[in-house]
Coordinates of C-alpha atoms in Angstrom, one line a residue:
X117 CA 33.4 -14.6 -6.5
X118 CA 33.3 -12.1 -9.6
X119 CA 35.8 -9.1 -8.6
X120 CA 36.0 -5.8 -10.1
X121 CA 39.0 -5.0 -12.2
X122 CA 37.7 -1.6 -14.2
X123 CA 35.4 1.1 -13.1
X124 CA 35.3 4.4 -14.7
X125 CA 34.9 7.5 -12.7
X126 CA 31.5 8.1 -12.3
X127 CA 31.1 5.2 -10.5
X128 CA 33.8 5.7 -8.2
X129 CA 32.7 9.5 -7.9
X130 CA 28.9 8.2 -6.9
X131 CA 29.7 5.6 -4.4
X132 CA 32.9 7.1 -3.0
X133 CA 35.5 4.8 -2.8
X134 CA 39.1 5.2 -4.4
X135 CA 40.0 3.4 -7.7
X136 CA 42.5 1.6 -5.8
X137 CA 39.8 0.4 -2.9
X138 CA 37.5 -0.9 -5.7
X139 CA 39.7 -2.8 -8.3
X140 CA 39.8 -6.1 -6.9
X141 CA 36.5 -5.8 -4.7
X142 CA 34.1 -8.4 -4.9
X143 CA 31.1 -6.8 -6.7
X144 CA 28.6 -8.4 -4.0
X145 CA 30.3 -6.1 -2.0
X146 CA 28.5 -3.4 -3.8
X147 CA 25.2 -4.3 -3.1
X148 CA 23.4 -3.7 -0.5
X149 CA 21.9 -6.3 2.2
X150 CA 18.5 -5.6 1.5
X151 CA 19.1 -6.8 -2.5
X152 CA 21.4 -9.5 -2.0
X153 CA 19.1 -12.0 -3.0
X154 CA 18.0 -10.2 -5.7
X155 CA 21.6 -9.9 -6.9
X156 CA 22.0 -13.4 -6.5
X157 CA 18.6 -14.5 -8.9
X158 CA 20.4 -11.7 -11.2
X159 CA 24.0 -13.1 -11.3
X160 CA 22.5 -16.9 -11.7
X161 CA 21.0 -15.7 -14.8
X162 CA 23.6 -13.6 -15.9
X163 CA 25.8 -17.0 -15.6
X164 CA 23.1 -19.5 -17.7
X165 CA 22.8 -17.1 -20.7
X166 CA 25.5 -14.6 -20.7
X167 CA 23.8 -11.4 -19.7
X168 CA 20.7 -10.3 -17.9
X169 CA 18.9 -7.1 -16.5
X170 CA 17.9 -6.2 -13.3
X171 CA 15.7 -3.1 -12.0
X172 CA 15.5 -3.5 -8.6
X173 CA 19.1 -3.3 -6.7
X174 CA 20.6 -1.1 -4.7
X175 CA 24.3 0.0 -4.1
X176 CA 25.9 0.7 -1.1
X177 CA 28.2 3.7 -0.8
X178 CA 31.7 3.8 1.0
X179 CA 29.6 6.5 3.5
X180 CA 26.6 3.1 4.1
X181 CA 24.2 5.3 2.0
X182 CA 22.6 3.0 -0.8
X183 CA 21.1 4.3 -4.5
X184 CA 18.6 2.4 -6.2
X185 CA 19.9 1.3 -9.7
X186 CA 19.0 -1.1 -12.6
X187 CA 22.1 -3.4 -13.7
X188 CA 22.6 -4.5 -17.5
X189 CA 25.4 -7.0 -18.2
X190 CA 26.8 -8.4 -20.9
X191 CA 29.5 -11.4 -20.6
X192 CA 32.6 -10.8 -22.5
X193 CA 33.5 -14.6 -24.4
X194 CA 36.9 -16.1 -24.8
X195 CA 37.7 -18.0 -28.5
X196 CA 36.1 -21.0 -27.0
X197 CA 32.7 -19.2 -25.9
X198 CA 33.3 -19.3 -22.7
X199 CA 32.5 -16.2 -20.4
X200 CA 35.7 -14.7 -19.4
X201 CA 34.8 -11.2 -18.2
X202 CA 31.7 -9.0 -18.1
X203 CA 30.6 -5.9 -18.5
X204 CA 28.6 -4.3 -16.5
X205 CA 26.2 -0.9 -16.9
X206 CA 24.6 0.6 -13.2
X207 CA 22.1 3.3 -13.9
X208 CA 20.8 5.7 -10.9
X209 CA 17.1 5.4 -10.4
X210 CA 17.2 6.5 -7.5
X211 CA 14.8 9.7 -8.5
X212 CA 12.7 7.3 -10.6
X213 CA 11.6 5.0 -7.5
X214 CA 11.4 8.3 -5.4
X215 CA 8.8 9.4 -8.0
X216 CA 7.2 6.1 -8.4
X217 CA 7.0 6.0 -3.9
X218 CA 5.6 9.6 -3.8
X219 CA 3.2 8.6 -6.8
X220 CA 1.9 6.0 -4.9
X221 CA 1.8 7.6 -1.5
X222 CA -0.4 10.8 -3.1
X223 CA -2.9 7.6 -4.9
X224 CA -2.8 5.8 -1.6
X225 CA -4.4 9.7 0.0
X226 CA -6.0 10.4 -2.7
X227 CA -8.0 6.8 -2.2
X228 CA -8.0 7.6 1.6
X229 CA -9.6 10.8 1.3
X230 CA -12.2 9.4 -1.1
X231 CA -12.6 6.8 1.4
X232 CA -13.7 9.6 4.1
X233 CA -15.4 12.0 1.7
X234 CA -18.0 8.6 1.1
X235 CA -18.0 7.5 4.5
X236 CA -18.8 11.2 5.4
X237 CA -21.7 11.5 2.3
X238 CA -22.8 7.9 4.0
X239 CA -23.0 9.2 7.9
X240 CA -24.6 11.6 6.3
X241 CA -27.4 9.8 5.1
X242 CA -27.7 7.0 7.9
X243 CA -27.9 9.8 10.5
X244 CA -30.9 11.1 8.3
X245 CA -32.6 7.8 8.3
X246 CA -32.1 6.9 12.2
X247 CA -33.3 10.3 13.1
X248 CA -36.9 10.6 11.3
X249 CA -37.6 7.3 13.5
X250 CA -36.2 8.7 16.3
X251 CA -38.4 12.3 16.5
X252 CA -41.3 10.2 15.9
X253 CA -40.4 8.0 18.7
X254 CA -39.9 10.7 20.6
X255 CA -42.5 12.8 20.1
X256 CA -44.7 9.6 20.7
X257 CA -43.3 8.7 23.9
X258 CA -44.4 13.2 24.6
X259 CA -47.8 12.5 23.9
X260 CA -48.1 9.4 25.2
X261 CA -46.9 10.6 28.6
X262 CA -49.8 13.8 28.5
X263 CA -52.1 11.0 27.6
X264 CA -51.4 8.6 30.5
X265 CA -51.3 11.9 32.8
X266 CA -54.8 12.8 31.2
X267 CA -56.1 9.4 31.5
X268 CA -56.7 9.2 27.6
X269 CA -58.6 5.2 26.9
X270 CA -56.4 2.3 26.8
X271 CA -56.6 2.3 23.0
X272 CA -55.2 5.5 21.8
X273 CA -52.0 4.5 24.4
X274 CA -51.8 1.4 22.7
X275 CA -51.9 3.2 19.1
X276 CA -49.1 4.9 20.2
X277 CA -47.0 2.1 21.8
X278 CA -47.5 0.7 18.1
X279 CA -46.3 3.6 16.6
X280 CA -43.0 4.0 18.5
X281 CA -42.5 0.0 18.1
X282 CA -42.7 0.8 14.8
X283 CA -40.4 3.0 14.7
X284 CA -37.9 1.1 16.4
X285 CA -38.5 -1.6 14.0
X286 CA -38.0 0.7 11.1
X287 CA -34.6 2.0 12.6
X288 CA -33.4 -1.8 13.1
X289 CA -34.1 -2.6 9.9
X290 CA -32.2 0.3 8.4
X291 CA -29.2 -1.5 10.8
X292 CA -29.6 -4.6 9.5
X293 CA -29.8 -3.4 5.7
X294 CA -26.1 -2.0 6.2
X295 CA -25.0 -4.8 8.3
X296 CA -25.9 -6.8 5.0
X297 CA -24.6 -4.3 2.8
X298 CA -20.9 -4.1 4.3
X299 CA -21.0 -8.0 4.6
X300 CA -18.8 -9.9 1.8
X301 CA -20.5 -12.5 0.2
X302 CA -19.0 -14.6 2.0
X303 CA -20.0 -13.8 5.3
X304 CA -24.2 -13.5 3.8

């Protein structure tokens, strides 16, 4: 139930309001929704030890635009030692966490890009291995089609029957080698 009963100007000139709107707000009414519960861990501490820091609130203008900010307050202690007042310090990081989200967006391409570049590089070399198998297959299953039109023995179409099988095993090896690779160890 803490109210506001001073403000200086630049807090009244960032989030709008009129001096005489503000004095006698409750400060929760400052914050915005999305924070509330992080004001609340903020003000619990703030009320065990006398003062406390917090970097991640937001305040919500009289126009419903918010500002990130860090809060630092310090209570203000009667004769007895009992918190009477406090005083309270809002800073605008709003450009700070805008850095810190774009920062973090260009790592988060930067990784993605990296990502495809390998992939790519990868393809790359898969496609390359899947296709020397392939030709010879191919170029087997040719020459074994003039052979069976020439009536070539039974031997040499068997040699190349092996060879294409061959092949074929070769390329489903290469399959199963990155099937194993991509597996987590769990999963091997």
């Amino acid at each position: 139930n803490a109210k506001i009963y001073q403000c200086n100007n630049t807090l009244l000139e960032t989030l709008g309001y009129p001096r005489e709107e503000i004095i006698g707000m409750p400060v929760f009414n400052l914050y915005h929704e999305d924070c509330h519960e992080e004001a609340s861990r903020c003000f619990q501490s703030f009320a065990k030890t006398g003062e406390a820091k917090c970097n991640d609130l937001k305040l919500l203008k009289k126009n419903g635009e918010s500002i990130e900010v860090s809060l630092a307050v310090v209570g203000i202690k009667d004769e007895t030692g009992k918190v009477v007042l406090s005083r309270s310090t809002w800073r605008d990081i709003s450009a700070f966490k805008a850095s810190e989200r774009s920062k973090r967006k260009a790592q988060e391409q930067l990784i993605h890009s990296n990502r495809l570049a390998s992939l790519g590089t990868i393809a790359t070399g898969i496609g390359h291995e899947l296709n020397n198998p392939l030709q010879a297959m191919i170029l087997s299953l040719i020459n074994l089609t003039d052979d069976v039109r020439e009536g070539v023995e039974k031997e040499d179409i068997l040699s190349e029957l092996n060879e294409i099988s061959e092949n074929a095993q070769r390329m489903a090896d290469l399959i199963d080698s990155m099937r194993n690779f991509v597996r987590s160890e769990d999963e091997i």
